[in-house]
mmCIF file of C-alpha atoms in Angstrom:
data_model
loop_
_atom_site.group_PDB
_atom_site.id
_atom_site.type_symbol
_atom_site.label_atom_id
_atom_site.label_comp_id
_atom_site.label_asym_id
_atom_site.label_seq_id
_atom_site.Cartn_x
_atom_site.Cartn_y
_atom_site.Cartn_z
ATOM 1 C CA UNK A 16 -131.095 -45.869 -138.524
ATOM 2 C CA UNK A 17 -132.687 -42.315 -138.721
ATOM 3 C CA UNK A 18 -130.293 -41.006 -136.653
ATOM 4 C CA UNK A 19 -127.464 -42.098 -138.906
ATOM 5 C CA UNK A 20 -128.979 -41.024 -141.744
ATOM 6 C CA UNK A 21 -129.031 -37.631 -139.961
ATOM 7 C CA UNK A 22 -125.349 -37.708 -138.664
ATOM 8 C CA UNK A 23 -124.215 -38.943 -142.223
ATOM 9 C CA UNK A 24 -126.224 -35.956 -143.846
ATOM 10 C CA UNK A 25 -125.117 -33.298 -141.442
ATOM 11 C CA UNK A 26 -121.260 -34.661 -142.003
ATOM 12 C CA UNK A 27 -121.629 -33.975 -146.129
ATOM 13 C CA UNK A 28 -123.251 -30.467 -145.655
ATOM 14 C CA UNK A 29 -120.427 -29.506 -143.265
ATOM 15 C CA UNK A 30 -117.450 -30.984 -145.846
ATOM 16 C CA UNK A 31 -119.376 -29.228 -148.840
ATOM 17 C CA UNK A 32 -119.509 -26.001 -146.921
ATOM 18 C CA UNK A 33 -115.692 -26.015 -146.188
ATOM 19 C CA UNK A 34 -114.829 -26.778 -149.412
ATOM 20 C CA UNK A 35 -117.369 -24.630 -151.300
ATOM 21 C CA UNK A 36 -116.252 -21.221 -151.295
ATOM 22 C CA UNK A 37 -113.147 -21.596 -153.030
ATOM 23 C CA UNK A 38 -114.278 -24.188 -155.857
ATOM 24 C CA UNK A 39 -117.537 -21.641 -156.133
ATOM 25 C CA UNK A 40 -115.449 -18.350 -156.912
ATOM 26 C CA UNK A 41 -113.274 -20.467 -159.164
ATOM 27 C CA UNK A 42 -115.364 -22.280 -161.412
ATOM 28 C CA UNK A 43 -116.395 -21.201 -165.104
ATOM 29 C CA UNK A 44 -120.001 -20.774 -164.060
ATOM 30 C CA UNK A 45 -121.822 -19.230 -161.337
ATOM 31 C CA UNK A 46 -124.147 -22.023 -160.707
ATOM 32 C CA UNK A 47 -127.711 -21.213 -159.187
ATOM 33 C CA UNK A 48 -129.997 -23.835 -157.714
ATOM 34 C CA UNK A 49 -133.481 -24.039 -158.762
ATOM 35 C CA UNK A 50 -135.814 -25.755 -156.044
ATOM 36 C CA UNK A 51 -139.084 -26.113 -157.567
ATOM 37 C CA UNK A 52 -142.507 -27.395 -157.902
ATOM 38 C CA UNK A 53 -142.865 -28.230 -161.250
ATOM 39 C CA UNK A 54 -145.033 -31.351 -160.860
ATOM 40 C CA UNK A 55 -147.969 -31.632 -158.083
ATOM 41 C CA UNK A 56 -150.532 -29.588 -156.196
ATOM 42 C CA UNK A 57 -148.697 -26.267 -156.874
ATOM 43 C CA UNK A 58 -147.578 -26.803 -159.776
ATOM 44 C CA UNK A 59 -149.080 -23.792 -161.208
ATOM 45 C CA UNK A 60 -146.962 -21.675 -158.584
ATOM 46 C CA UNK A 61 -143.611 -23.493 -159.169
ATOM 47 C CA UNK A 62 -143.610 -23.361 -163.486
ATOM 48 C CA UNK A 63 -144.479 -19.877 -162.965
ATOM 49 C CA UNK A 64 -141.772 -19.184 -161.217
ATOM 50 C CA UNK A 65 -139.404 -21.285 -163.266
ATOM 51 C CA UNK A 66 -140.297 -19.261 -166.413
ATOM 52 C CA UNK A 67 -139.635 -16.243 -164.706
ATOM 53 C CA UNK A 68 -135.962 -17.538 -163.368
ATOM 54 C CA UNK A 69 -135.128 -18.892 -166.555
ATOM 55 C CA UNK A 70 -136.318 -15.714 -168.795
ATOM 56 C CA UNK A 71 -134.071 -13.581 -166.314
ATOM 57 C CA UNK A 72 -131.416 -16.263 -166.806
ATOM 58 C CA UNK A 73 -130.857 -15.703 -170.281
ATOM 59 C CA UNK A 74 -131.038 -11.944 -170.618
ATOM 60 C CA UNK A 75 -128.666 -12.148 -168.057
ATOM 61 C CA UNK A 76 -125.983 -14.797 -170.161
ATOM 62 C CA UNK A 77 -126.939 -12.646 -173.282
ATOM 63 C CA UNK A 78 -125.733 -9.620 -171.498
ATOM 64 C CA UNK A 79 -122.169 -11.348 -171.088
ATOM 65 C CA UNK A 80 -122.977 -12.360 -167.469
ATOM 66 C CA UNK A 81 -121.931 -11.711 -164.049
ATOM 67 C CA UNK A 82 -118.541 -10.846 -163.200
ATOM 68 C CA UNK A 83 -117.440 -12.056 -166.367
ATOM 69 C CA UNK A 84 -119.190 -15.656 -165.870
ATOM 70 C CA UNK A 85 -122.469 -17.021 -167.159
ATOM 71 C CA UNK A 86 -125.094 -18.172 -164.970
ATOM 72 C CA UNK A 87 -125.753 -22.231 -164.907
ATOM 73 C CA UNK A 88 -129.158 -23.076 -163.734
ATOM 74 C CA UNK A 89 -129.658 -26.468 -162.293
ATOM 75 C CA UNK A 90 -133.343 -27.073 -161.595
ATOM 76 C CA UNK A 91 -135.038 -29.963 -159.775
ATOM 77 C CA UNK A 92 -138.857 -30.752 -159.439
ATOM 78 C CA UNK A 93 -139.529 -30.715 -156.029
ATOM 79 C CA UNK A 94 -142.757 -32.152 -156.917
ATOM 80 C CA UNK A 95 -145.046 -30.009 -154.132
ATOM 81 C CA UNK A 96 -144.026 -32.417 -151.584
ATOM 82 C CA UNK A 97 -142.284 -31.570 -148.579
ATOM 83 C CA UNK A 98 -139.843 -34.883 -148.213
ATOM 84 C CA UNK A 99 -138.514 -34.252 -151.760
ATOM 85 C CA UNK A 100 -137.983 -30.346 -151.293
ATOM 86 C CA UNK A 101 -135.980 -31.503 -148.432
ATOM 87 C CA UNK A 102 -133.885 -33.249 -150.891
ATOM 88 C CA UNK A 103 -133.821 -31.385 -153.374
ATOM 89 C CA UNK A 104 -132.337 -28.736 -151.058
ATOM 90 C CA UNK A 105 -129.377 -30.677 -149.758
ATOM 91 C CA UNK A 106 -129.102 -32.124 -153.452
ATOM 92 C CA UNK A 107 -128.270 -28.588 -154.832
ATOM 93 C CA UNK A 108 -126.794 -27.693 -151.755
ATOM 94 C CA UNK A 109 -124.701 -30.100 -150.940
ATOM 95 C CA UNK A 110 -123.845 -31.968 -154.533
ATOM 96 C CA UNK A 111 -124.274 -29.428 -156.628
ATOM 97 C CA UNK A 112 -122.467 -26.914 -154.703
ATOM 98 C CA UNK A 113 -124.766 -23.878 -156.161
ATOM 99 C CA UNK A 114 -124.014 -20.514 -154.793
ATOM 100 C CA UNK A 115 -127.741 -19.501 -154.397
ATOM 101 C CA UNK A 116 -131.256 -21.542 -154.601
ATOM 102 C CA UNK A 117 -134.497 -19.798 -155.668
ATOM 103 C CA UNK A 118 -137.415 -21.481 -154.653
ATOM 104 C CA UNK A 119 -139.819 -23.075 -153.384
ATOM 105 C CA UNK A 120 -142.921 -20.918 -154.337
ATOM 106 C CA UNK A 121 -144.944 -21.795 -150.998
ATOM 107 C CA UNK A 122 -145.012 -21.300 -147.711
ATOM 108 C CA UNK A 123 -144.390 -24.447 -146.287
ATOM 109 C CA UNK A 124 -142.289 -26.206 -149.288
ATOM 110 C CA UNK A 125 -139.947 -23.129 -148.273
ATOM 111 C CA UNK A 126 -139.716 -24.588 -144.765
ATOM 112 C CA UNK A 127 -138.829 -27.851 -145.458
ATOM 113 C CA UNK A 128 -135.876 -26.669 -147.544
ATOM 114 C CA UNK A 129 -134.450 -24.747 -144.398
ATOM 115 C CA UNK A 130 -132.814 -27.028 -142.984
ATOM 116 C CA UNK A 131 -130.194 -28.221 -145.694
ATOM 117 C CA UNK A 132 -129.485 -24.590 -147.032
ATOM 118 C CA UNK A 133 -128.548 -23.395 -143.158
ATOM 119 C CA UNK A 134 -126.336 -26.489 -142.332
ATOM 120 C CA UNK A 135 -124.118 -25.896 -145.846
ATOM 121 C CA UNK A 136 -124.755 -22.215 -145.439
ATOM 122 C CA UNK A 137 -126.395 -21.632 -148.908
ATOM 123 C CA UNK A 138 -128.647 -18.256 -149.453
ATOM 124 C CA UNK A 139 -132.541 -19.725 -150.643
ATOM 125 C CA UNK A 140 -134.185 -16.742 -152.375
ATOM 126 C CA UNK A 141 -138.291 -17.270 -151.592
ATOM 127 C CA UNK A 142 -139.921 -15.844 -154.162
ATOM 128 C CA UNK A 143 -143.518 -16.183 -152.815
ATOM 129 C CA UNK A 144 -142.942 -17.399 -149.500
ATOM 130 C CA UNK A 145 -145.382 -15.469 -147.590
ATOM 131 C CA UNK A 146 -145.841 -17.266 -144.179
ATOM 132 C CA UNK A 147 -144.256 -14.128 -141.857
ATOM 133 C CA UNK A 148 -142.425 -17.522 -140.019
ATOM 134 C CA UNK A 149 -140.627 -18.488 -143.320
ATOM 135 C CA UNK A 150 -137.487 -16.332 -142.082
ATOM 136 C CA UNK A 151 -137.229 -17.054 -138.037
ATOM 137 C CA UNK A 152 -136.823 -19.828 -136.392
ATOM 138 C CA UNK A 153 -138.822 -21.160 -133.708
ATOM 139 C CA UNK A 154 -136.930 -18.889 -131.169
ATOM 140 C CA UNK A 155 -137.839 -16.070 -133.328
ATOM 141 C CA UNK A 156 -134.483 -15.491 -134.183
ATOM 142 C CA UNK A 157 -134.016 -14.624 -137.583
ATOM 143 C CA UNK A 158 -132.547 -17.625 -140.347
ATOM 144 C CA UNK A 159 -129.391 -16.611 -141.500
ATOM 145 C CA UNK A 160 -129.941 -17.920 -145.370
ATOM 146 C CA UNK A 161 -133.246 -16.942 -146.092
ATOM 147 C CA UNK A 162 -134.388 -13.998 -147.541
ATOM 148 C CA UNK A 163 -137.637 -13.540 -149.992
ATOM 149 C CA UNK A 164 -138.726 -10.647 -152.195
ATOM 150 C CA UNK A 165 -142.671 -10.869 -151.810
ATOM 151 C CA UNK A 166 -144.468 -9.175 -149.145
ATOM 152 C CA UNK A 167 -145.580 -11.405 -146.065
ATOM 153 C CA UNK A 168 -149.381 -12.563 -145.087
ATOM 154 C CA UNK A 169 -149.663 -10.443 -142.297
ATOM 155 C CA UNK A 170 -149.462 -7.661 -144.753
ATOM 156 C CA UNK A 171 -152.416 -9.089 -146.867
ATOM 157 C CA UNK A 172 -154.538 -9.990 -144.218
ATOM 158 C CA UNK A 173 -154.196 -5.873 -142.831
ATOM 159 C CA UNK A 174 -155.303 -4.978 -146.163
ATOM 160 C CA UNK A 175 -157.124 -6.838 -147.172
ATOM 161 C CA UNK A 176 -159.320 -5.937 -143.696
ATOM 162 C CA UNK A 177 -158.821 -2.428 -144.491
ATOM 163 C CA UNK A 178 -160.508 -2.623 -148.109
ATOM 164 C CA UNK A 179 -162.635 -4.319 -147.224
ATOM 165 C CA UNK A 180 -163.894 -1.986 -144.678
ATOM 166 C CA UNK A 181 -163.020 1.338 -146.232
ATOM 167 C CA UNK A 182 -163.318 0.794 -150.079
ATOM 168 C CA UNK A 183 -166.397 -2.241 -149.798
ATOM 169 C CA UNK A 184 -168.157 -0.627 -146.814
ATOM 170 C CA UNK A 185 -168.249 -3.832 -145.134
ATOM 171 C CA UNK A 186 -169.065 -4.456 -141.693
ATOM 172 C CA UNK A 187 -169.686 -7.890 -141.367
ATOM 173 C CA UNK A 188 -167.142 -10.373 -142.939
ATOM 174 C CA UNK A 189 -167.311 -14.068 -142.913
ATOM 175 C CA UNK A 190 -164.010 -15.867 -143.054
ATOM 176 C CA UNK A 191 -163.616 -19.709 -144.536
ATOM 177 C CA UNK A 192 -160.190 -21.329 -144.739
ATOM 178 C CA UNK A 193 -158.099 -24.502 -145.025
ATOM 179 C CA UNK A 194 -157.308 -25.562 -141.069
ATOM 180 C CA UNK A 195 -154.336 -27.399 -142.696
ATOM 181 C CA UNK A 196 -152.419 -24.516 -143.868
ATOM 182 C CA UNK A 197 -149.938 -22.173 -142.179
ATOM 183 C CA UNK A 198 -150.626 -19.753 -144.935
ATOM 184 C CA UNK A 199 -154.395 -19.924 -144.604
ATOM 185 C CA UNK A 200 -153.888 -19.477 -140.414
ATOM 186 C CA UNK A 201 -151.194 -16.223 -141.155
ATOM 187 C CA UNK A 202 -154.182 -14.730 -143.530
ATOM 188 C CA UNK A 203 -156.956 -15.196 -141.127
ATOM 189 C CA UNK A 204 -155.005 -14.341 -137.759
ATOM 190 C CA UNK A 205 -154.057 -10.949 -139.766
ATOM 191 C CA UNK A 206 -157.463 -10.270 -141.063
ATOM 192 C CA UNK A 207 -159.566 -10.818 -137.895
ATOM 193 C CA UNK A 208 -157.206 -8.653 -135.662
ATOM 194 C CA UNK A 209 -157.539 -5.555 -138.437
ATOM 195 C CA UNK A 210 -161.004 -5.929 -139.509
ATOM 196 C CA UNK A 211 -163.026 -3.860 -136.447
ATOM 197 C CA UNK A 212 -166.207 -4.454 -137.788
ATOM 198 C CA UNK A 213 -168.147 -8.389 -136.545
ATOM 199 C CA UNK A 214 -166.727 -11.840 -137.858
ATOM 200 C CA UNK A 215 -170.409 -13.567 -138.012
ATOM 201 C CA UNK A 216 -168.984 -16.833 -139.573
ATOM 202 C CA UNK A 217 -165.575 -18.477 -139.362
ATOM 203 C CA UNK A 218 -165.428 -22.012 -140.863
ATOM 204 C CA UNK A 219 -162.633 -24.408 -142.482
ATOM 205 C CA UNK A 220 -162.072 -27.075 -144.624
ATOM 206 C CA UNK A 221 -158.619 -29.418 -145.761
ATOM 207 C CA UNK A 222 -156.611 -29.007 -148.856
ATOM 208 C CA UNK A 223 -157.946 -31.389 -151.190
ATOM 209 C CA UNK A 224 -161.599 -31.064 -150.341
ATOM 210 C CA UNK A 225 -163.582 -30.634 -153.347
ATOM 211 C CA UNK A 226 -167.359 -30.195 -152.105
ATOM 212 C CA UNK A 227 -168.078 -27.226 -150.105
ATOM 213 C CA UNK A 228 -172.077 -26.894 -151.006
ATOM 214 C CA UNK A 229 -172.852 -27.539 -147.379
ATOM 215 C CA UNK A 230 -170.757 -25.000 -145.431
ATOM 216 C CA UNK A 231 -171.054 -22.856 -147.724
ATOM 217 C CA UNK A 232 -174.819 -22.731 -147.439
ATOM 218 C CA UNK A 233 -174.669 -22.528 -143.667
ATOM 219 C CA UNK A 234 -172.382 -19.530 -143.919
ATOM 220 C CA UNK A 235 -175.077 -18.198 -145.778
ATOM 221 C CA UNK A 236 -177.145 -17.277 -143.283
ATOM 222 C CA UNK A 237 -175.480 -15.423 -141.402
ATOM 223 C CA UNK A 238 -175.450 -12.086 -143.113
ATOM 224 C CA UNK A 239 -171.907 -11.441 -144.128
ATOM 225 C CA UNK A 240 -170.812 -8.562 -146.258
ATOM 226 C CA UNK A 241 -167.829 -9.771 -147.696
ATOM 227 C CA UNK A 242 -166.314 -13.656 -147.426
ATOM 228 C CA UNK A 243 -162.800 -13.914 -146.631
ATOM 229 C CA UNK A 244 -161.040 -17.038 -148.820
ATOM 230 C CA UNK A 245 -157.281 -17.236 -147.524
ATOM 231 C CA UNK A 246 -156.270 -20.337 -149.833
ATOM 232 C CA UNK A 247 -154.576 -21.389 -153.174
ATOM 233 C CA UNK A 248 -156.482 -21.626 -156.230
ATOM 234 C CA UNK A 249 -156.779 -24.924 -155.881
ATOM 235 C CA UNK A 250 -159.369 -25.139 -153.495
ATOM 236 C CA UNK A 251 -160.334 -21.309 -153.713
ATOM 237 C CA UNK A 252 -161.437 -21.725 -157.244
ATOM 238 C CA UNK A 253 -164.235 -24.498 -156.420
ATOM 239 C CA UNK A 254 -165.043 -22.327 -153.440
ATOM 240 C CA UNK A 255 -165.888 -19.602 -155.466
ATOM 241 C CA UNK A 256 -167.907 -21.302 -157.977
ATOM 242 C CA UNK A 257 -169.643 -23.244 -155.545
ATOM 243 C CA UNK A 258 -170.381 -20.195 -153.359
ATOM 244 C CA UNK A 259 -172.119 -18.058 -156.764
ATOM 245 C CA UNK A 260 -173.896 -21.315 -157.332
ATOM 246 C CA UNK A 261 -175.090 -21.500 -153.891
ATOM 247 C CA UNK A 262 -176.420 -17.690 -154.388
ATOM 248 C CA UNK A 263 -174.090 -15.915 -151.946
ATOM 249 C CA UNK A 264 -173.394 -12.805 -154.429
ATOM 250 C CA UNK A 265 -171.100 -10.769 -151.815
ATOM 251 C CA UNK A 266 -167.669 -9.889 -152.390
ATOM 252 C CA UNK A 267 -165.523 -12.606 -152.371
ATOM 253 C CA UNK A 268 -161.707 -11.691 -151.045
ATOM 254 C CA UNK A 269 -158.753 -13.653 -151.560
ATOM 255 C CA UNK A 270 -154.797 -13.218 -151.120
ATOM 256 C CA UNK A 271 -151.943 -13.708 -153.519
ATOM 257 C CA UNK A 272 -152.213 -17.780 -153.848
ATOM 258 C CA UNK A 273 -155.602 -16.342 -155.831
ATOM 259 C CA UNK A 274 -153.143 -15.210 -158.505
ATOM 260 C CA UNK A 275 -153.000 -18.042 -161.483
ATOM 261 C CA UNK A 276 -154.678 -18.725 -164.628
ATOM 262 C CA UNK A 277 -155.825 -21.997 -162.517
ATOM 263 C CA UNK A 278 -158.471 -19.943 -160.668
ATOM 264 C CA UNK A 279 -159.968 -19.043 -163.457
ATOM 265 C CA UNK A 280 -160.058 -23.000 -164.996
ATOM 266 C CA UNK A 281 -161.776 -23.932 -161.893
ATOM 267 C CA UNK A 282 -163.943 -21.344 -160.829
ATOM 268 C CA UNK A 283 -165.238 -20.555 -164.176
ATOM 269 C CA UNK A 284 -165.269 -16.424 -165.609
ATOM 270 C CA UNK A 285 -168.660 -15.795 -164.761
ATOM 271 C CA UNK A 286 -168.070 -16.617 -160.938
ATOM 272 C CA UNK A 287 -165.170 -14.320 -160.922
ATOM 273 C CA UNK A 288 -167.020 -10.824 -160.420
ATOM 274 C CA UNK A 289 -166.328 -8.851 -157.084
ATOM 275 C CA UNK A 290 -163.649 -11.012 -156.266
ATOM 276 C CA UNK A 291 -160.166 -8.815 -154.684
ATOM 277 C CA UNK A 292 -156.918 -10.507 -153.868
ATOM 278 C CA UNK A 293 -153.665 -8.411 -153.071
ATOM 279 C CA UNK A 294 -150.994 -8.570 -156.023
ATOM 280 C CA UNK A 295 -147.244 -8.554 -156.102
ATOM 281 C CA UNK A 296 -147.553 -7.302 -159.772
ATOM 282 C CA UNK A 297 -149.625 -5.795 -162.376
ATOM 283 C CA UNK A 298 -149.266 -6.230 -165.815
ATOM 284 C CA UNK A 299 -151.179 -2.914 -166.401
ATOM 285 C CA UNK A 300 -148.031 -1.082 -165.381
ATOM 286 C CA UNK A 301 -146.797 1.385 -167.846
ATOM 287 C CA UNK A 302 -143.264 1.330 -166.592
ATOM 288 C CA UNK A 303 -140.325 0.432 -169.096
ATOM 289 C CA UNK A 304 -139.000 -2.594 -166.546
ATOM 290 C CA UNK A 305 -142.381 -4.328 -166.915
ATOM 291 C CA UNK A 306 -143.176 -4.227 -170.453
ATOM 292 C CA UNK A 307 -139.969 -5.090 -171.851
ATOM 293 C CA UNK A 308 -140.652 -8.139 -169.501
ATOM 294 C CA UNK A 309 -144.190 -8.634 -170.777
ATOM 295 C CA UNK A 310 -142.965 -8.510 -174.338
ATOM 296 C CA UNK A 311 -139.739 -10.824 -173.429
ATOM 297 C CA UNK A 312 -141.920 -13.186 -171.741
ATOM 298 C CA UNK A 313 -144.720 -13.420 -174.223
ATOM 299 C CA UNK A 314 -141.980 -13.888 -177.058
ATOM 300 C CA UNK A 315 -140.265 -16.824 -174.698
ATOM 301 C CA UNK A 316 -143.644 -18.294 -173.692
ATOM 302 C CA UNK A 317 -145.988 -17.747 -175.436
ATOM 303 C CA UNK A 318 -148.240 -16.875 -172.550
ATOM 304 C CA UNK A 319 -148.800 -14.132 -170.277
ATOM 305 C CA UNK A 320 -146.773 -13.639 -166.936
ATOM 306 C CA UNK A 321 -148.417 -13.601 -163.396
ATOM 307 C CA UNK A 322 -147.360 -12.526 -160.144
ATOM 308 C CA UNK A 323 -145.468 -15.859 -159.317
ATOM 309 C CA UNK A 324 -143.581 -15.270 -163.077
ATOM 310 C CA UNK A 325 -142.328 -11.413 -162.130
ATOM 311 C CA UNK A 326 -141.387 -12.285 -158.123
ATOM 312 C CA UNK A 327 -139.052 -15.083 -159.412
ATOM 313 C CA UNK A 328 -137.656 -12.815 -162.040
ATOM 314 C CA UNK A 329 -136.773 -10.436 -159.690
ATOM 315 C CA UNK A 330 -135.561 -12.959 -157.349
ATOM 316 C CA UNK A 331 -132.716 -13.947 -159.689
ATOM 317 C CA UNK A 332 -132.088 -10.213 -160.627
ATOM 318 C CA UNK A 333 -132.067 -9.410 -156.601
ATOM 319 C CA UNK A 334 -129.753 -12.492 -156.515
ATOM 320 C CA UNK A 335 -127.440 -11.351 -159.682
ATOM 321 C CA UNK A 336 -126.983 -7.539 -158.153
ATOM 322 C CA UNK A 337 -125.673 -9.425 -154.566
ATOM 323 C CA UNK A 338 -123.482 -10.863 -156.310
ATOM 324 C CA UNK A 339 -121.881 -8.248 -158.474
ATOM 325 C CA UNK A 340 -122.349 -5.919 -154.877
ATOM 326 C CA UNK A 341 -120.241 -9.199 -153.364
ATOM 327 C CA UNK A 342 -117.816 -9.358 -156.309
ATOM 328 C CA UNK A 343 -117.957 -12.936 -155.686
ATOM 329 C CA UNK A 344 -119.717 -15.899 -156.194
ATOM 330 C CA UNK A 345 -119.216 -17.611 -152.856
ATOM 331 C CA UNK A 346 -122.502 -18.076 -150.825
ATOM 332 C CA UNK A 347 -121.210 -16.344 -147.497
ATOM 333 C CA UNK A 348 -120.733 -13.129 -148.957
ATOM 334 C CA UNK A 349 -123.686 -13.450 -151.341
ATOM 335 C CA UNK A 350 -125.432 -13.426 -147.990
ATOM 336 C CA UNK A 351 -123.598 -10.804 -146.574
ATOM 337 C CA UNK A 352 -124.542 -8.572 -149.775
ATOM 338 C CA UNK A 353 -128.051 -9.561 -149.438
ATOM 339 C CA UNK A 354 -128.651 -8.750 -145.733
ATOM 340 C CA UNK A 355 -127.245 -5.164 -147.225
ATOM 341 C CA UNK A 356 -129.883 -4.796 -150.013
ATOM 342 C CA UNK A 357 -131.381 -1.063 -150.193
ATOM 343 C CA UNK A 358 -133.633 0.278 -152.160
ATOM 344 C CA UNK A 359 -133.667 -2.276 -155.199
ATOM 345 C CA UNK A 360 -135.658 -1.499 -157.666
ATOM 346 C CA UNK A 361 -137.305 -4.755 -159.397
ATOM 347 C CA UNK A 362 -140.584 -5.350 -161.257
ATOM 348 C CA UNK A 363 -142.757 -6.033 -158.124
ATOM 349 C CA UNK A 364 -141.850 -2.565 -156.766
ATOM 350 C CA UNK A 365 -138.924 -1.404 -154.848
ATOM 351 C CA UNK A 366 -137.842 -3.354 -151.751
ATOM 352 C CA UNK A 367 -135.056 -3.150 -149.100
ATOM 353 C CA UNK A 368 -134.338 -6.165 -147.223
ATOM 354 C CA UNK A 369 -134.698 -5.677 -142.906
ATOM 355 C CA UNK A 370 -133.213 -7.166 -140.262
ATOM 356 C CA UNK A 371 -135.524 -9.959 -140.451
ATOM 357 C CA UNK A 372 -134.660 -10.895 -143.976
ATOM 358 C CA UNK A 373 -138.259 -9.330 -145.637
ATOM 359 C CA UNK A 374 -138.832 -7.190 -148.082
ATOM 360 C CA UNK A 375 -140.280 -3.862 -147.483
ATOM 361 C CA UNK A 376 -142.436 -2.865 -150.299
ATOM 362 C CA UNK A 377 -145.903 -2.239 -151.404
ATOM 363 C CA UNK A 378 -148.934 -4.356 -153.025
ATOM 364 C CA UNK A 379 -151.608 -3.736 -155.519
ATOM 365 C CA UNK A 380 -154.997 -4.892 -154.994
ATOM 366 C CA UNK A 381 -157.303 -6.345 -158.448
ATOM 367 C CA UNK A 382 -160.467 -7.028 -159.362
ATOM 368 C CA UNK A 383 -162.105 -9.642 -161.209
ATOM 369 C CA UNK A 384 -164.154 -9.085 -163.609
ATOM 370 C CA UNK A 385 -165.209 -12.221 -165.850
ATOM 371 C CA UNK A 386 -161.981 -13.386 -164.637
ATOM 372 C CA UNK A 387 -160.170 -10.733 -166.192
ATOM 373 C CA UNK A 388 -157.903 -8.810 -163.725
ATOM 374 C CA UNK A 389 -158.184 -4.730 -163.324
ATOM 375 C CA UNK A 390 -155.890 -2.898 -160.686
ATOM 376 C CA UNK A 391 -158.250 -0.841 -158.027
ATOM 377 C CA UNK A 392 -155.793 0.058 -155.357
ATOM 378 C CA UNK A 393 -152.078 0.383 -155.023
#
């Protein structure tokens, strides 16, 4: 039975990408698939992000377009659960017939979704896919469809080692993190091979855990400088609290899945001192691009925009200027245009896209202070 389901599957993706490229360049619309978490776990991540796509969506449709056609979002909830991003994927990709798919926001959501956008030869925009293995294949050979504007966790890990070191003056780092996550394993791989100074404590825990009082008093001990935290805010944020509570007072470092107003639920504003995580944005920016978002956000939302808001933003802007580079909405030459990418200058910085399908750009590392974020290194 599976393997008919398979066969059956792998028949509709190859029909829908024979037949797509015509119907895709001749339709009214230029229709963009929107894959998701908007319920579960991640939540926070995913609504982010579709804020940010659907802001950029409508300047874009107010400004007439692209190439003469309005954009047509269709967005599915992917729920944070791998089995219905895979569905959601060939869904848009195969049903739908989109020309491009932003999302998932992590790591491994991103991964399941692979598979369907390859076989009907879709392009999937990550927006804060970080895992370095999100865009090669387990022969290291690059995927053909997948391209994401944030930087990569090897990057983070690097430097976060090197502030750590350099700006913190620490020598001795302890390092706690979620065995069940490829993200959390990318982080701490990266950190411990750049940080040159001792690693006195290295312990782990599963997503979902909610009591850490007892490793966290064992780690302790042991005379760390600074404690590494490689994890989302869903599980960083009781780390954090539980870790002040427990008297360790040390710098706390995170990465980029530190970056929601969820961390700040959880942990609580007076836990959040000395705590540095690497950003894809900053709000503090005095640059015309990111206030006229900040203002055109706030007036949409209501709210302020994080990291997750601005890297989807500029996903669908990324997406918008492949196609207008492609003069075409097919997905083959949206591709094509992408691979090409030089120099684009979004709100998380200006990227080019390698040969590996990253983006090549910068990151800005904050402080908390009572929760409230302040820039300290770019």
């Amino acid at each position: 039975m599976k393997k008919l389901v398979v066969t059956m599957m792998a028949a509709t993706l190859l029909l829908a990408g024979c037949s797509g490229g015509k119907s895709k360049d001749s339709a009214e619309t230029i229709k963009i698939g929107v894959n998701l978490e908007q319920s579960g776990p991640v939540s926070s991540y995913g609504n982010a992000e579709l804020e940010g796509v659907q802001l950029a969506v409508e300047e874009i449709n107010e400004k007439g377009g692209v190439l003469g056609k309005k954009l047509e979002l269709v967005e599915l909830d992917n729920k944070s659960d791998t089995t219905e991003v895979a569905s959601v994927a060939t869904k848009l990709a195969s049903k739908e017939k989109v020309s491009a798919i932003i999302g998932p926001a992590t790591s491994g959501n991103v991964k399941a979704a692979i598979p369907a956008t390859n076989q009907a030869k879709v392009p999937l925009i990550a927006p804060s896919g970080t895992d370095d293995s999100v865009t090669m294949d387990n022969n290291d050979k690059v995927q053909p469809y997948v391209f994401r504007v944030c930087f990569q966790d090897s990057f983070q890990g690097e430097i976060m080692a090197a502030y750590a070191e350099n700006d913190l003056g620490a020598k001795k780092a302890a390092i706690l993190s979620d065995s069940s996550s490829d993200y959390a394993k990318g982080l701490t791989a990266a950190f411990k091979d750049s940080f040159t100074g001792d690693i006195v404590s290295e312990e782990n825990y599963q997503s979902k855990d909610t009591d850490f009082s007892a490793v966290l008093t064992k780690m302790k001990s042991k005379g760390m400088d600074v404690l590494f935290i490689p994890g989302y805010y869903e599980e960083a944020g009781l780390i954090v609290k539980q870790a002040r509570e427990a008297g360790i007072e040390v710098p706390i470092l995170g990465a980029d899945g530190f970056d929601s107003p969820e961390l700040v639920k959880l942990a609580g504003k007076s836990a959040l001192n000395k705590v540095y995580f690497p950003a894809h944005f900053s709000s503090l920016s005095e640059e015309k691009q990111v206030q006229d978002f900040l203002t055109n956000y706030k007036k949409k939302f209501d709210k302020e925009p994080n990291a997750f808001s601005a890297l989807a933003y500029d996903s669908v802007y990324l997406l918008v200027d492949a196609i207008e580079r492609a003069d075409s909405a097919d997905s083959e030459k949206i591709t094509e245009a992408l691979e090409a990418t030089e120099d684009y200058q979004g709100l998380t910085g200006k990227m080019t896209i390698d040969k590996d399908h990253n983006a090549v750009k910068t990151a800005t590392i904050v402080e908390l202070k009572e929760g409230e974020q302040t820039v300290v290194a770019e």
